[in-house]
CSV table of C-alpha atoms and ligand atoms in Angstrom, one decimal:
chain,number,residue,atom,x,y,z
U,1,UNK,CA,-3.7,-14.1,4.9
U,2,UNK,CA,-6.9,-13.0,6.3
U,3,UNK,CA,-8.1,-9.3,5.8
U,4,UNK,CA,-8.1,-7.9,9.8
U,5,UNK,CA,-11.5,-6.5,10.6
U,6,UNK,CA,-12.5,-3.5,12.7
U,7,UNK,CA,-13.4,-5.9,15.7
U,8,UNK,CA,-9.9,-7.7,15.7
U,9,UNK,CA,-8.7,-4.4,17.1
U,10,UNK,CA,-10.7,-4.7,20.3
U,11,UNK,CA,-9.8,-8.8,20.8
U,12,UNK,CA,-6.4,-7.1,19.9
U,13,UNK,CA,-6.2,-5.3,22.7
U,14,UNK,CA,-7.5,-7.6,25.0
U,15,UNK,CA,-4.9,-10.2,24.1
U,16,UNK,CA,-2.1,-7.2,24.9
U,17,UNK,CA,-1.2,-7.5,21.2
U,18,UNK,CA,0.1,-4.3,20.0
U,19,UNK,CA,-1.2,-2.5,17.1
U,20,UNK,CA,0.9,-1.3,14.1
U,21,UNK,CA,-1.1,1.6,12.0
U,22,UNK,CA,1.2,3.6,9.3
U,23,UNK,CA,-0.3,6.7,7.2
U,24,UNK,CA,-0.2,5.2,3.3
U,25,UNK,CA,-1.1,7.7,0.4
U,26,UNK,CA,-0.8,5.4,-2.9
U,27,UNK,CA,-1.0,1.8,-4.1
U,28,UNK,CA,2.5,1.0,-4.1
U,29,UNK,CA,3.5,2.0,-0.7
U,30,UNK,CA,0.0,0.0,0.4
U,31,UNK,CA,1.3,-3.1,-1.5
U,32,UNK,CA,4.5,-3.1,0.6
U,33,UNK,CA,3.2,-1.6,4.2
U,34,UNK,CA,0.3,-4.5,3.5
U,35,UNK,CA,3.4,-7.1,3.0
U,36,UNK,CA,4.9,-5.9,5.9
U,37,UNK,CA,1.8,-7.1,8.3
U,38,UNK,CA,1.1,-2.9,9.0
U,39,UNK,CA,-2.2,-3.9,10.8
U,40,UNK,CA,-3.8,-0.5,9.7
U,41,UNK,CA,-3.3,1.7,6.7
U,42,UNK,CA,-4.4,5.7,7.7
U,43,UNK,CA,-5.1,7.7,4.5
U,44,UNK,CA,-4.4,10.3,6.4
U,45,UNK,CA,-4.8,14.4,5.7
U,46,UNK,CA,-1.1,14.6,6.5
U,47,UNK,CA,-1.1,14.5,2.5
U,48,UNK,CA,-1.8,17.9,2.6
U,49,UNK,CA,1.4,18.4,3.9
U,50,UNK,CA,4.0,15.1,2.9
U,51,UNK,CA,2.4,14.7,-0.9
U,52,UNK,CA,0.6,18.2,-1.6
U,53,UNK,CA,3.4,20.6,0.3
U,54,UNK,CA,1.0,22.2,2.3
U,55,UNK,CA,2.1,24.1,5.4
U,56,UNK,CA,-1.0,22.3,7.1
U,57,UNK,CA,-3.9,20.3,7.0
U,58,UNK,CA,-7.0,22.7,6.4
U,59,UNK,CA,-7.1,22.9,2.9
U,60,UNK,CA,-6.8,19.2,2.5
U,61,UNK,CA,-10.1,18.6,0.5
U,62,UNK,CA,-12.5,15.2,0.6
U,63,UNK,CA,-12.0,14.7,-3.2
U,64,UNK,CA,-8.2,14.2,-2.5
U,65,UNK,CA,-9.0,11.9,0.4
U,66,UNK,CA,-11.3,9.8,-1.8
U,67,UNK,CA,-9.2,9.8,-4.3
U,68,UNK,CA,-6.0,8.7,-2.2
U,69,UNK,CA,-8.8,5.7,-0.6
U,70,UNK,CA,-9.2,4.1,-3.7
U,71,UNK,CA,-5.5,4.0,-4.4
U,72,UNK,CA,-4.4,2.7,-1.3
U,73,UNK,CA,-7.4,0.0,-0.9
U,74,UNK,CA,-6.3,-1.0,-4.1
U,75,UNK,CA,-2.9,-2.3,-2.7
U,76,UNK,CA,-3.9,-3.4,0.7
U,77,UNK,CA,-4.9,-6.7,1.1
U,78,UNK,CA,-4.7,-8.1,4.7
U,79,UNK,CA,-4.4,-4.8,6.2
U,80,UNK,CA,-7.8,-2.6,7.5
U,81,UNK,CA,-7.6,0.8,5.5
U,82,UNK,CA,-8.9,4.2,7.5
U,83,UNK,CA,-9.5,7.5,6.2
U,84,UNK,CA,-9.5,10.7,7.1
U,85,UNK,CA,-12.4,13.1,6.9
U,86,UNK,CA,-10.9,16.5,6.0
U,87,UNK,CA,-11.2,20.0,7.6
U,88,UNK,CA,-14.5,21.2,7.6
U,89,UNK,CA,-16.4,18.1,6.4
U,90,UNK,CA,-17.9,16.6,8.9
U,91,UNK,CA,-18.7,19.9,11.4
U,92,UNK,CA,-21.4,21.6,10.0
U,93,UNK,CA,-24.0,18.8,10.7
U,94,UNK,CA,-24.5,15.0,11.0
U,95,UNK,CA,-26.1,15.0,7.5
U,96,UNK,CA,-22.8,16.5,6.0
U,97,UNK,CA,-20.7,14.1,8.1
U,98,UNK,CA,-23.2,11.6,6.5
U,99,UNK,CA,-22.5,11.9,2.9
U,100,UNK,CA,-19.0,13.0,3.0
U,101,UNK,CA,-17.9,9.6,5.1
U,102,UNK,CA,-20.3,7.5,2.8
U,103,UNK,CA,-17.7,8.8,-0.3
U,104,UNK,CA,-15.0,7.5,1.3
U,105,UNK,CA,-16.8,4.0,1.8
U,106,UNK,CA,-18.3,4.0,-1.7
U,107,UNK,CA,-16.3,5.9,-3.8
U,108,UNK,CA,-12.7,5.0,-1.8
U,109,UNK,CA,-13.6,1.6,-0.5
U,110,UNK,CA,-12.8,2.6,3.4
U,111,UNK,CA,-13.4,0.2,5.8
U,112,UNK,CA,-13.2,2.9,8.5
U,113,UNK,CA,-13.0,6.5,8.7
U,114,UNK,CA,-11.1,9.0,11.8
U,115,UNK,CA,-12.4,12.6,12.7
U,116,UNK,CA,-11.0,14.6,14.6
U,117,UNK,CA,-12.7,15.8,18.6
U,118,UNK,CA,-13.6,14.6,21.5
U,119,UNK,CA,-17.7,15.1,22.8
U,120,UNK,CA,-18.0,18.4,20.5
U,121,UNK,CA,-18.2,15.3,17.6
U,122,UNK,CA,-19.6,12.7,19.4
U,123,UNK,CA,-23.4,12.9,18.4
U,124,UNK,CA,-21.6,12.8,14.7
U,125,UNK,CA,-20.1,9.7,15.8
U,126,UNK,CA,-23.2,8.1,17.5
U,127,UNK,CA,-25.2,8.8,13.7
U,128,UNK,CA,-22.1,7.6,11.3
U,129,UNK,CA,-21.8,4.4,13.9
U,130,UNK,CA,-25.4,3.5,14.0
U,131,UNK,CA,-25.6,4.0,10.4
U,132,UNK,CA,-23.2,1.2,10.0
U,133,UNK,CA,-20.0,3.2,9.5
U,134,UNK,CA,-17.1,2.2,11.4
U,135,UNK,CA,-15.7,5.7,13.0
U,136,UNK,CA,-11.7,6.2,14.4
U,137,UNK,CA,-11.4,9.2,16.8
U,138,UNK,CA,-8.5,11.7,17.8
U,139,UNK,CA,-7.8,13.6,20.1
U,140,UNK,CA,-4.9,15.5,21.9
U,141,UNK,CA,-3.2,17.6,19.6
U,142,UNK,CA,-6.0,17.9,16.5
U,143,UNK,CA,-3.6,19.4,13.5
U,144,UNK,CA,-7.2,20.7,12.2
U,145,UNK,CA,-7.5,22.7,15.2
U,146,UNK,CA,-3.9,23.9,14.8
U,147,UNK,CA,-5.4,27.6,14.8
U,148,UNK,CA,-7.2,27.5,18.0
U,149,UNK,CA,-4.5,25.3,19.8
U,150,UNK,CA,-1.9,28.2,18.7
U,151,UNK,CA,0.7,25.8,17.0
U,152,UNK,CA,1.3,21.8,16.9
U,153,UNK,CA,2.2,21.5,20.5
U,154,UNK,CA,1.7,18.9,23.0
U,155,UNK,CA,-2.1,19.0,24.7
U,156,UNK,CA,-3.2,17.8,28.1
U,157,UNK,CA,-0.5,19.1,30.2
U,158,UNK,CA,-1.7,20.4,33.3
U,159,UNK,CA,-4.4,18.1,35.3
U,160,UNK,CA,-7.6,19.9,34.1
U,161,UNK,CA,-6.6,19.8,30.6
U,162,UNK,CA,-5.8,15.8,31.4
U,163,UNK,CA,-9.6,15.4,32.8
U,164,UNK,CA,-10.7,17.3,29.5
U,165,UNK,CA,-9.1,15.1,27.2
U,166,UNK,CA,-10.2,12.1,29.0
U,167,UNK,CA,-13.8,13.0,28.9
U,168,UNK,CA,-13.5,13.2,25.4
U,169,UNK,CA,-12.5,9.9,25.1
U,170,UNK,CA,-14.9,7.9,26.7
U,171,UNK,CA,-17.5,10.3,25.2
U,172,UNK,CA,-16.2,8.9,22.0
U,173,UNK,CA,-16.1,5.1,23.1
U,174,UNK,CA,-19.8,5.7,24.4
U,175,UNK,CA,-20.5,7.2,21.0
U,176,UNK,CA,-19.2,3.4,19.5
U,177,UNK,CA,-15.7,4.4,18.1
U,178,UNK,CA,-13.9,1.3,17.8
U,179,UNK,CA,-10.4,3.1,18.5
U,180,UNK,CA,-8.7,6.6,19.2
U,181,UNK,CA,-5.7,7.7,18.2
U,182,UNK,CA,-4.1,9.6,20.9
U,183,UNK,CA,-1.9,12.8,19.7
U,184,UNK,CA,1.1,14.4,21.4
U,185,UNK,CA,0.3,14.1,25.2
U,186,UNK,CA,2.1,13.0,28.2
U,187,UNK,CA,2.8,9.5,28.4
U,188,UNK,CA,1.0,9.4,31.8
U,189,UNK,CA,-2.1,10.8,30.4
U,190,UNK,CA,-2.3,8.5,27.5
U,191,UNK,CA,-1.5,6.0,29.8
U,192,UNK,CA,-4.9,6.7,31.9
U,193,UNK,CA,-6.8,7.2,29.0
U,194,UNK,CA,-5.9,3.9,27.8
U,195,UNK,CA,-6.1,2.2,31.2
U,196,UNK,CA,-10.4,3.5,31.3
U,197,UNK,CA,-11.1,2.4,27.9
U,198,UNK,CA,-12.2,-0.7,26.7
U,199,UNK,CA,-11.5,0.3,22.9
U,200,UNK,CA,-7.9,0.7,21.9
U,201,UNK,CA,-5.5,3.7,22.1
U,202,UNK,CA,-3.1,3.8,19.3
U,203,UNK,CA,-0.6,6.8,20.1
U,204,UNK,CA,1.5,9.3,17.9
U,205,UNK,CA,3.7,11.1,20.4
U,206,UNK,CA,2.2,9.8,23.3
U,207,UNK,CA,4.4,7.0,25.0
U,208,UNK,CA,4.7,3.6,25.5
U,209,UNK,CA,1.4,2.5,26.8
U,210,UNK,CA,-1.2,3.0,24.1
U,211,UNK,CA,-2.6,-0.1,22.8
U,212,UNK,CA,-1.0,0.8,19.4
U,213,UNK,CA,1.4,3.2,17.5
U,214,UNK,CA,1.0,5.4,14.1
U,215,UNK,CA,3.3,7.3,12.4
U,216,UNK,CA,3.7,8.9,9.5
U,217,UNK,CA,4.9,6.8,6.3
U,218,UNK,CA,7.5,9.3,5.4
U,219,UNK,CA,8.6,10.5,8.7
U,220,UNK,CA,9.8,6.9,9.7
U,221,UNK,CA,10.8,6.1,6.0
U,222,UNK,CA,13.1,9.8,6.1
U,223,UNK,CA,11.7,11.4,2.5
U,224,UNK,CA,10.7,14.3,4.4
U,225,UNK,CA,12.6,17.3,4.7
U,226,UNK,CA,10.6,19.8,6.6
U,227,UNK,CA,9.8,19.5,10.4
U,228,UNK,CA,10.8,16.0,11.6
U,229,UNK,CA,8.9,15.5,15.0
U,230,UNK,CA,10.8,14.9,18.3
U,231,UNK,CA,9.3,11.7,18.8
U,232,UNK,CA,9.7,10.1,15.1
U,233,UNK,CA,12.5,7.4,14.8
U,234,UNK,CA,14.0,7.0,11.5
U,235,UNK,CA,14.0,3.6,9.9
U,236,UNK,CA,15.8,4.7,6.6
U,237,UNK,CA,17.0,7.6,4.3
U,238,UNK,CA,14.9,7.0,1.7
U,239,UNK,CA,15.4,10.9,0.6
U,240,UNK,CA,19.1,10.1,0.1
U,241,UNK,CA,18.2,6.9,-1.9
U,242,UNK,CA,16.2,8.7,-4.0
U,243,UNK,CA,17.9,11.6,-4.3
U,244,UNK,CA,21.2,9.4,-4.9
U,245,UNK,CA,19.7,6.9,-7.6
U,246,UNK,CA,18.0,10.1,-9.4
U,247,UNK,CA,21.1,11.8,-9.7
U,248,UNK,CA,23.2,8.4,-11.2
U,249,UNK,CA,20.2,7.9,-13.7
U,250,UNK,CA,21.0,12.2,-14.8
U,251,UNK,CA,24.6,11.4,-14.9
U,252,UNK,CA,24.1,8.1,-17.1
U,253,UNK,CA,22.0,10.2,-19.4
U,254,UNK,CA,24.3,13.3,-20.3
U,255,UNK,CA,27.0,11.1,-20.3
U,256,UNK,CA,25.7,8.7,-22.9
U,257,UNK,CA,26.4,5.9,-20.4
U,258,UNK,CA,21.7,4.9,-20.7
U,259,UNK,CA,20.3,3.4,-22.3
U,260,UNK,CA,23.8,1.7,-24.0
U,261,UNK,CA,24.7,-0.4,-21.0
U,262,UNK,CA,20.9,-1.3,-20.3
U,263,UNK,CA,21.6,-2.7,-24.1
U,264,UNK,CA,21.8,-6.3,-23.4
U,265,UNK,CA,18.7,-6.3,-20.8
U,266,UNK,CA,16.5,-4.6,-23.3
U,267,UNK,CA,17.3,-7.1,-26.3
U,268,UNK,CA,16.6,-10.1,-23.5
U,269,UNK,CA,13.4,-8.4,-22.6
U,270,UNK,CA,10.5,-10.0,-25.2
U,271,UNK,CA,8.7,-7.3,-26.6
U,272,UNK,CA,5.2,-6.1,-25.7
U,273,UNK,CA,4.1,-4.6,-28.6
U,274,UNK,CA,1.4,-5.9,-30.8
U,275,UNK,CA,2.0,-5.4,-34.4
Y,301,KIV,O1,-3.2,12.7,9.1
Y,301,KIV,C1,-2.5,11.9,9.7
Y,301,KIV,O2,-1.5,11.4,9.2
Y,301,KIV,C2,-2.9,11.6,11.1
Y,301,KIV,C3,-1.9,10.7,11.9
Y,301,KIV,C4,-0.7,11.5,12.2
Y,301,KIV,C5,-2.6,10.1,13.1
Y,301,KIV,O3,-3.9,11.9,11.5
């Protein structure tokens, strides 16, 4: 299977061929998203909340990002692997933004990387591009700016906010993103948005007529408890599997039932162990 490439997107969209991005945070879950045909692998800061159990994004830190990279590029092997630049490191100027993305190349084997903004991080994107690094935006509801937008609510609802939102985007295609993910707006604003670029949308809570959708692993896999958003659809329960399969394996154990019923499987199993 051949790896997909940050200008298949584009020829993606072009041929109306929808794109599939999921949020991955370790190698196993890579290894099966990647079997799946995910066309996109985020290694998104929404660890801070699903795998730290954070109550948002902000303290999520660059070390954890890199750190989550190199575990999900391990297990992806068709699929394009993004990551997130955190909070606060990529704001305070394009050197920062610099040497922070080039970890997440280097150190977590990225082929991409999303930030968060519209033209307030544009000349950012116009230095990390020209550089050579391949930069997602996103824009709409920015969980980073979640203090300033007074809560994780839609953006872009009236008309000026719309014309806002869409200046940010094509300030962000001008800058050379190759994509923007689109974040809890109106289905007829993503719609224009998508309709005046030539890169592809991929939406979150944003309607039918992105070029793409992205959602998070463990919304659409159901392991996570807290806040489920309206617009997430439920695949499976995986919380219930696990939480049913973990309590069996408890019950086996203080009622002597494993390891003697595993008995035969573990004498058929050759040993490992060197003498
Ligand atoms: O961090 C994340 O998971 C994201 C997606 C929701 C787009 O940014």
């Amino acid at each position: 299977m051949t790896k997909l490439r940050v200008p298949d997107l584009a020829a993606m969209k072009k041929r109306g061929e929808p794109i599939v991005m999921l949020t991955a945070y370790d190698a196993t879950m890579a290894r099966i998203f990647d079997r799946a045909g995910v066309d996109i692998l985020l290694v998104g800061d929404s660890l801070g909340n699903v795998i730290l159990g954070l109550d948002s994004t902000i303290p999520v830190t660059l070390d954890a990002i890199v750190h989550h990279t190199r575990a999900v590029t391990r297990g992806a092997s068709r699929t394009l692997v993004v990551a997130d630049m955190p909070f606060l490191t990529y704001q305070v100027s394009t050197e920062q933004a610099m040497r922070n993305a080039a970890r997440l190349f280097q150190e977590g084997g990225a082929a991409a990387v999303k930030l968060e903004g519209g033209r307030a991080v544009a000349d950012t994107v116009r230095r990390l591009v020209a550089a050579g690094l391949p930069v997602m935006g996103h824009v709409g509801l920015t969980p980073q700016h979640v203090h300033r937008l007074g809560g994780m609510r839609q953006q872009a609802r009236d008309e000026q906010a719309a014309q806002e939102m869409i200046l940010d985007a094509l300030a962000l295609e001008d800058a050379g993103a190759f994509a923007i993910v689109l974040e809890a707006i109106p289905d007829a604003v993503a719609q224009a948005v998508t309709s005046r670029l030539h890169i592809p949308t991929i939406g979150i809570g944003a309607g039918p007529h992105c070029n793409g959708q992205v959602l998070v692993s463990y919304d659409i896999l159901g392991m996570f408890d807290g806040f489920v958003p309206p617009f997430v659809k439920q695949y499976a329960q995986l919380g219930d599997v696990i939480l049913n399969a973990t309590r069996d394996f408890a019950d086996d154990v203080r009622h002597g039932i494993y390891p003697q019923a595993a008995g035969a499987r573990r004498d058929s199993v050759p040993l490992l162990i060197s003498k």
